[in-house]
Short mmCIF file of C-alpha atoms in Angstrom, two decimals:
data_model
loop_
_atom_site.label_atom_id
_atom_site.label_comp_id
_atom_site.label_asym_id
_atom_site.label_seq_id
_atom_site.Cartn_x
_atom_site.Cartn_y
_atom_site.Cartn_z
CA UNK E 1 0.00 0.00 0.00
CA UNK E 2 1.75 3.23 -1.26
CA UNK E 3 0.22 5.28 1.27
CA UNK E 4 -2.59 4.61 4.17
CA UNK E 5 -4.99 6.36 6.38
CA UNK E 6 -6.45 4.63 9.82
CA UNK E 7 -9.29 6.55 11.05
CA UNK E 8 -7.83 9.60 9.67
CA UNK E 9 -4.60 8.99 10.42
CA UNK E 10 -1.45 7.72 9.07
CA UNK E 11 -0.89 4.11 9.64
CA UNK E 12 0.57 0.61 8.63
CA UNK E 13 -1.78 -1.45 10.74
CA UNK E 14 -4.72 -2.43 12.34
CA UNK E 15 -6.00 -4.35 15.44
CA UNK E 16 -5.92 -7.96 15.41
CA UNK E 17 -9.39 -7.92 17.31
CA UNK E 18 -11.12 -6.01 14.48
CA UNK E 19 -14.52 -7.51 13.28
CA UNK E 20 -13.58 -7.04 9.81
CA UNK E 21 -10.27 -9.13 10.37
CA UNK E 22 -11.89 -12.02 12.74
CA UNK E 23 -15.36 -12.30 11.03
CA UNK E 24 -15.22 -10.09 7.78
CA UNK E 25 -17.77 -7.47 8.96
CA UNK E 26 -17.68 -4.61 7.02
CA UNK E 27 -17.62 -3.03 3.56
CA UNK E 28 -15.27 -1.84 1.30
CA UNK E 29 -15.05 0.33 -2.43
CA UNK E 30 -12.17 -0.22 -5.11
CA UNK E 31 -11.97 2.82 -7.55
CA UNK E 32 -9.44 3.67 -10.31
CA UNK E 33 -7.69 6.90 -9.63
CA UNK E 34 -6.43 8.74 -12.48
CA UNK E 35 -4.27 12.05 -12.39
CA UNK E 36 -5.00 12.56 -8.61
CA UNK E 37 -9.03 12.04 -9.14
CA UNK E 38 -11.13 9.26 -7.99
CA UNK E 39 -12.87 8.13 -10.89
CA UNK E 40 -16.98 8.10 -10.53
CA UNK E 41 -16.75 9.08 -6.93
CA UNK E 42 -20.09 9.78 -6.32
CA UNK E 43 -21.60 6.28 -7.56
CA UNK E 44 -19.24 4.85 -4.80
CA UNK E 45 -20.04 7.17 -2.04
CA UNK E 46 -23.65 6.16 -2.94
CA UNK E 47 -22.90 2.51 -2.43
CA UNK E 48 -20.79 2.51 0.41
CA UNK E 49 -22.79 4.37 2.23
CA UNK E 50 -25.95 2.41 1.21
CA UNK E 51 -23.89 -1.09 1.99
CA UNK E 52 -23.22 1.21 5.71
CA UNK E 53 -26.57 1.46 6.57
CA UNK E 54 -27.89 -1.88 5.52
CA UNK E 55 -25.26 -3.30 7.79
CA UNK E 56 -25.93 -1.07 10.63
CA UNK E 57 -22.25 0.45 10.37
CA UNK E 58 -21.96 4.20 10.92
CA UNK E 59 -20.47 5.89 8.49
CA UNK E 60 -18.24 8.99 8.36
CA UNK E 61 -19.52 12.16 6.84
CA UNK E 62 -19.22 11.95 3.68
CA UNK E 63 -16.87 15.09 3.86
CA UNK E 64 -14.61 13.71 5.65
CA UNK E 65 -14.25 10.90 3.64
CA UNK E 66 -14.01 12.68 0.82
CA UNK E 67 -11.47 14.42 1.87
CA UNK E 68 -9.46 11.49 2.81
CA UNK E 69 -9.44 9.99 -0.30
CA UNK E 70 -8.24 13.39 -1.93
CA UNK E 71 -5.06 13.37 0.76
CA UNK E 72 -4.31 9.48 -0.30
CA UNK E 73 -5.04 10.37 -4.20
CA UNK E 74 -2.98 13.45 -4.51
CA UNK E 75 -0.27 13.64 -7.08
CA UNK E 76 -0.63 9.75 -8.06
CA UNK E 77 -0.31 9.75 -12.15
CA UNK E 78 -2.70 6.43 -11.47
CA UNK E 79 -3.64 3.64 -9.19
CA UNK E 80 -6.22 1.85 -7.10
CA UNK E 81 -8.02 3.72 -4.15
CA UNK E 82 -9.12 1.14 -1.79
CA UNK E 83 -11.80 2.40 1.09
CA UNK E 84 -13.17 -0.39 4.10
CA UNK E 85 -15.18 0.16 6.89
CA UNK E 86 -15.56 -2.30 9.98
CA UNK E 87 -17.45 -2.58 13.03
CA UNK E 88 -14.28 -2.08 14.92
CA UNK E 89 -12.69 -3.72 17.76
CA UNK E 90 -14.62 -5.91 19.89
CA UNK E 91 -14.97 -8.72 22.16
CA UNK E 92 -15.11 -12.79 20.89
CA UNK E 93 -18.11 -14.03 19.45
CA UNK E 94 -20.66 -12.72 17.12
CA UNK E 95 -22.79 -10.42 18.47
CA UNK E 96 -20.99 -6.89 18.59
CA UNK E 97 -20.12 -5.52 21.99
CA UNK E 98 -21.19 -2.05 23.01
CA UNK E 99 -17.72 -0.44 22.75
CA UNK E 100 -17.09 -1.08 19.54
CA UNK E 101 -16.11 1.70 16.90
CA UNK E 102 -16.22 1.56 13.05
CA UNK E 103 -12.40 1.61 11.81
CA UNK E 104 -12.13 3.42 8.19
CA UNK E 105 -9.06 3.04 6.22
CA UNK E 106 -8.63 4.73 3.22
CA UNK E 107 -5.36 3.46 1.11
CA UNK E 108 -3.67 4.14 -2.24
CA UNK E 109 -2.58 0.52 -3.99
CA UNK E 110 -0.44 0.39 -7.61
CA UNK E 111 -2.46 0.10 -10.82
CA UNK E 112 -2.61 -3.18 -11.58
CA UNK E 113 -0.57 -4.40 -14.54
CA UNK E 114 -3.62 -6.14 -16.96
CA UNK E 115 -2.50 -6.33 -20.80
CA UNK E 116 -3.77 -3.56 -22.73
CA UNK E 117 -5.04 -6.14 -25.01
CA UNK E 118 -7.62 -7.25 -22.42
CA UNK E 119 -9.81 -4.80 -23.46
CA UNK E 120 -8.92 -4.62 -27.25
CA UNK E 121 -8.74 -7.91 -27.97
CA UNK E 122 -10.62 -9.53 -25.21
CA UNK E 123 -10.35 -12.45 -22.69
CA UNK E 124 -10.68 -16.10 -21.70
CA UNK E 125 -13.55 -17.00 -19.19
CA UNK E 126 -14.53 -19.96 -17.89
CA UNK E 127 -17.36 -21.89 -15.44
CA UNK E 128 -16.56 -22.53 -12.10
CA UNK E 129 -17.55 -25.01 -10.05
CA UNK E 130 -17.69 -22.80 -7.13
CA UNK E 131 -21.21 -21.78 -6.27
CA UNK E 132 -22.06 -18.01 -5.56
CA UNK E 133 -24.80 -18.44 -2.37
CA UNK E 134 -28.25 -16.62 -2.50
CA UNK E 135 -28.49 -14.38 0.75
CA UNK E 136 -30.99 -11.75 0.08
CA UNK E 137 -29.84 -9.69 3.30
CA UNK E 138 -25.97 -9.52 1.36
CA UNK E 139 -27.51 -8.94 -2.25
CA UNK E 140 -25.87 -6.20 -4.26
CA UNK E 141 -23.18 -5.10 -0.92
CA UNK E 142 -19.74 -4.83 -1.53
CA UNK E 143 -19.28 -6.45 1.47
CA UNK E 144 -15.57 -8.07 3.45
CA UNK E 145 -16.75 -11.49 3.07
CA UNK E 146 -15.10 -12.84 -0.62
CA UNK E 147 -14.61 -16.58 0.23
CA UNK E 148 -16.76 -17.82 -2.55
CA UNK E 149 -14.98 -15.69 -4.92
CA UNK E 150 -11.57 -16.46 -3.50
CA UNK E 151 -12.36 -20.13 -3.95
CA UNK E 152 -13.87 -20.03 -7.52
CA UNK E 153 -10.58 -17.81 -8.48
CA UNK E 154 -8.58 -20.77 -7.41
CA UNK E 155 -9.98 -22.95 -9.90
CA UNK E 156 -8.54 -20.64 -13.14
CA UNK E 157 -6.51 -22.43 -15.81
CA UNK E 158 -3.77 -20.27 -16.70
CA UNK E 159 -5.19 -18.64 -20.01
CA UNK E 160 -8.65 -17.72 -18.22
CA UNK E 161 -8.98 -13.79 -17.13
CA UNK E 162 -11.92 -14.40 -15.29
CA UNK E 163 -14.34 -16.97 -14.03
CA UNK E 164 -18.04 -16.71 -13.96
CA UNK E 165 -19.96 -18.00 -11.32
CA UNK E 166 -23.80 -19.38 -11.25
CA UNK E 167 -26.20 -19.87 -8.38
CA UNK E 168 -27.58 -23.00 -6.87
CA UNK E 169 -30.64 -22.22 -8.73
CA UNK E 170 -28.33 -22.78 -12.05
CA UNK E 171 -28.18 -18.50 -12.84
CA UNK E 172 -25.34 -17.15 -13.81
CA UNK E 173 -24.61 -14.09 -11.15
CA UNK E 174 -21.22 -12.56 -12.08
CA UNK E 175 -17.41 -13.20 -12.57
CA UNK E 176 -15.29 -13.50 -9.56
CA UNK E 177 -14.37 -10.02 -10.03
CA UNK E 178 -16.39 -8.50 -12.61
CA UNK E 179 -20.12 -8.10 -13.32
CA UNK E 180 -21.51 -10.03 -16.81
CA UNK E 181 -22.85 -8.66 -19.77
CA UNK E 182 -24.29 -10.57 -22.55
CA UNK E 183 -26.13 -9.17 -26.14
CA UNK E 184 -28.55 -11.44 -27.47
CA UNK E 185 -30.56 -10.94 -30.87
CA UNK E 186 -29.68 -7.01 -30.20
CA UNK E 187 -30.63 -6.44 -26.59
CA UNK E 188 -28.34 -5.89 -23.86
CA UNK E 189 -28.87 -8.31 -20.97
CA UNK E 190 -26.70 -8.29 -17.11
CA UNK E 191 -28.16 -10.92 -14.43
CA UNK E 192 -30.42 -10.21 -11.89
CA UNK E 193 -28.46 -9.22 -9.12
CA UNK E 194 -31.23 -9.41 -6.51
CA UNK E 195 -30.66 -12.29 -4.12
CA UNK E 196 -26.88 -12.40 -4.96
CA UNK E 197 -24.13 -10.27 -6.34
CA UNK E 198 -22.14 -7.01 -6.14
CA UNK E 199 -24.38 -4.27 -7.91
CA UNK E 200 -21.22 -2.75 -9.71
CA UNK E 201 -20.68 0.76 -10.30
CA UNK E 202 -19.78 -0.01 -13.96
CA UNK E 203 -22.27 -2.08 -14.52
CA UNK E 204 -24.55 1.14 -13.39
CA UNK E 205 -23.17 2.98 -15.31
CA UNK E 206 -23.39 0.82 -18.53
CA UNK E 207 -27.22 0.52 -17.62
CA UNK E 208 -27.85 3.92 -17.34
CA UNK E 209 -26.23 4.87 -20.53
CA UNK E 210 -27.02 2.18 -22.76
CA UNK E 211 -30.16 3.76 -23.93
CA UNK E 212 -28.72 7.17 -24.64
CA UNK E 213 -27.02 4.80 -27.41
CA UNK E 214 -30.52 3.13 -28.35
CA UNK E 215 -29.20 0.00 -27.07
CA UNK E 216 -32.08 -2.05 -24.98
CA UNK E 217 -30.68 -3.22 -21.92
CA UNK E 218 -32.36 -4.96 -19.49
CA UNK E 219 -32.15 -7.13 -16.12
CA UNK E 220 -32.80 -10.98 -16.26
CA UNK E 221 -32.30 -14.30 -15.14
CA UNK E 222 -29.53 -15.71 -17.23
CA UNK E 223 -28.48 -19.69 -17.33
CA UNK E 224 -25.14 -20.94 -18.63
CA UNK E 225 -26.95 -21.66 -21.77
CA UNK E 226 -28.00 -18.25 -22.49
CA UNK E 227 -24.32 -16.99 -22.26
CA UNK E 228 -23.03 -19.85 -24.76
CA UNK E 229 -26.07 -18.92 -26.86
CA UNK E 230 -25.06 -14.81 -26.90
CA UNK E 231 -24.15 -13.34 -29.62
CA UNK E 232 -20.95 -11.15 -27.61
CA UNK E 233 -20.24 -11.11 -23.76
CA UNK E 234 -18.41 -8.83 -21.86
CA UNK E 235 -17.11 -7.96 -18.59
CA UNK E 236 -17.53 -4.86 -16.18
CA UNK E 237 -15.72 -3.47 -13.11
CA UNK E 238 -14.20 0.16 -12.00
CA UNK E 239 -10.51 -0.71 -12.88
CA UNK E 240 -10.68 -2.56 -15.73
CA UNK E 241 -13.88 -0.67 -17.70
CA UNK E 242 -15.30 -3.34 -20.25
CA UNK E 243 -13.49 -5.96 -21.19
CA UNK E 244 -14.80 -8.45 -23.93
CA UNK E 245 -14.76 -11.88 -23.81
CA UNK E 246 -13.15 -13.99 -26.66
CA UNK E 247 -14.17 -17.23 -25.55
CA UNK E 248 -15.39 -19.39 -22.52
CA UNK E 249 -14.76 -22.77 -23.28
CA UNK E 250 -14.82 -24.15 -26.87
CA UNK E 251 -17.28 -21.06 -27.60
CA UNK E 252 -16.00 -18.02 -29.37
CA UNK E 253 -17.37 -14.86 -29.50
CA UNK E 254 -16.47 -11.41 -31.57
CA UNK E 255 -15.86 -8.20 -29.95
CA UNK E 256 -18.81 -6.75 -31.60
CA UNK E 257 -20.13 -3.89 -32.03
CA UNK E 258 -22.32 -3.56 -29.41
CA UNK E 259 -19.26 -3.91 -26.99
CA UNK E 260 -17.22 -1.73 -28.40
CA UNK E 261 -19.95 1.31 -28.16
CA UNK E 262 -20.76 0.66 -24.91
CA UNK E 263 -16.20 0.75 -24.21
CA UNK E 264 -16.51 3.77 -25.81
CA UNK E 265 -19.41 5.50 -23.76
CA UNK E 266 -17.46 4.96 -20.66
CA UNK E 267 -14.55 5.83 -21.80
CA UNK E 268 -14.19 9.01 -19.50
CA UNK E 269 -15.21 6.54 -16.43
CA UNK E 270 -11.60 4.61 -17.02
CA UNK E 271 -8.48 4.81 -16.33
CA UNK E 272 -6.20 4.80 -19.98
CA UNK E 273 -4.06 2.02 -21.23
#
């Protein structure tokens, strides 16, 4: 971590005995940072502070934090701002004890170092095996707890960029890192994100400008047959913009044109090559 901020403070650290270290309770935001500027701040201020409240986590002011991230961003050319909130320090077991207080960090990481020809030529994906659970209390958060995505990372062969992972129900949800997108005879379809998933910021943002390009987009329940069937796939997230997908197992797919609009409508949202 280039540089890091503890409550407001310099720091290297934190407490053993934090919640979000022992049981993974809190929430965090990952945004791309270009020429000293978080990139689509206010869409993450909007979702942390949602994922806050449903968790019962108080939250700075948002001026504060703001200004944080601004001390952590200055002067770097590029890189990853990374922002987590916890319930704090607090006694064993699972039920929080009275004196605990939320711990914030707020830390500046090094771009990371994806091909440029991720997103011109497009990636590998593949199925996992690991299962993404449906908890509708946890839908859409951006919450500490990554084990199934951890696990279903594992399982990438080395020419795969990403994995995608389905539901018990048999729905595909998202990639381990990355929300889905799929065009299908013309219309613009991302999964239901509902009962599981991180609602993305990009993948906002790709839904609410899709129509501006008289793209129809919508919201539905997608199977592993519906992505095979698609006409182009791609993949969403704050650092890496839209990246298509070339092929997920023995299926190939073009970088279309649909895709390559919707790269360039977002354009100003991402971080350069």
């Amino acid at each position: 971590m280039n540089f890091l901020l503890i409550n407001g403070e310099p720091g290297e650290s934190v407490s053993a005995l934090d919640r979000g270290f022992q049981y993974g309770d809190g929430i965090f935001e990952t945004l791309a940072v270009a020429n000293g500027e978080p990139l689509l701040w206010e869409a993450h201020r909007r979702r942390f502070f949602h994922g806050a409240a449903r968790l019962g986590i108080a939250a700075p002011a948002g001026e504060l934090l703001r200004r944080e991230a601004e001390q952590v961003c200055r002067g770097a050319p590029r890189g990853v701002l990374k922002i987590m909130l916890t319930r704090g320090v607090s006694g064993r077991g699972y039920a929080p004890g009275p004196e605990a207080a939320p711990t914030r960090t707020v830390g500046l990481l090094p771009w990371p170092d994806y091909p440029a020809r991720h997103r011109t030529d497009g990636v590998n994906a593949q199925f996992c095996h690991t299962l993404i659970t449906r908890h509708n209390i946890l839908a859409g958060l951006k919450h500490l707890n990554r084990l199934e995505q951890i696990l279903a990372r594992m399982e990438l062969s080395g020419e795969c960029a990403e994995g995608l992972m389905q539901d018990e129900t048999g729905h595909v949800i998202e990639g381990t890192m990355t929300n889905l997108f799929v065009v299908s005879r013309g219309t613009l379809l991302t999964p239901d994100l509902s009962r599981s998933g991180v609602a993305g910021v990009m993948r906002d943002l790709v839904l609410e400008r899709a129509p501006a390009l008289s793209i129809d987009c919508r919201v539905a329940g997608l199977k592993r047959e519906d992505i095979l069937d698609a006409d182009e796939v791609f993949l969403t997230n704050s650092l890496i913009g839209v990246w298509p997908v070339r092929r997920i197992e023995s299926r190939e797919y073009p970088a279309g044109p649909v895709t390559r609009r919707i790269q360039e409508a977002v354009r100003d949202a991402t971080v350069a090559d």
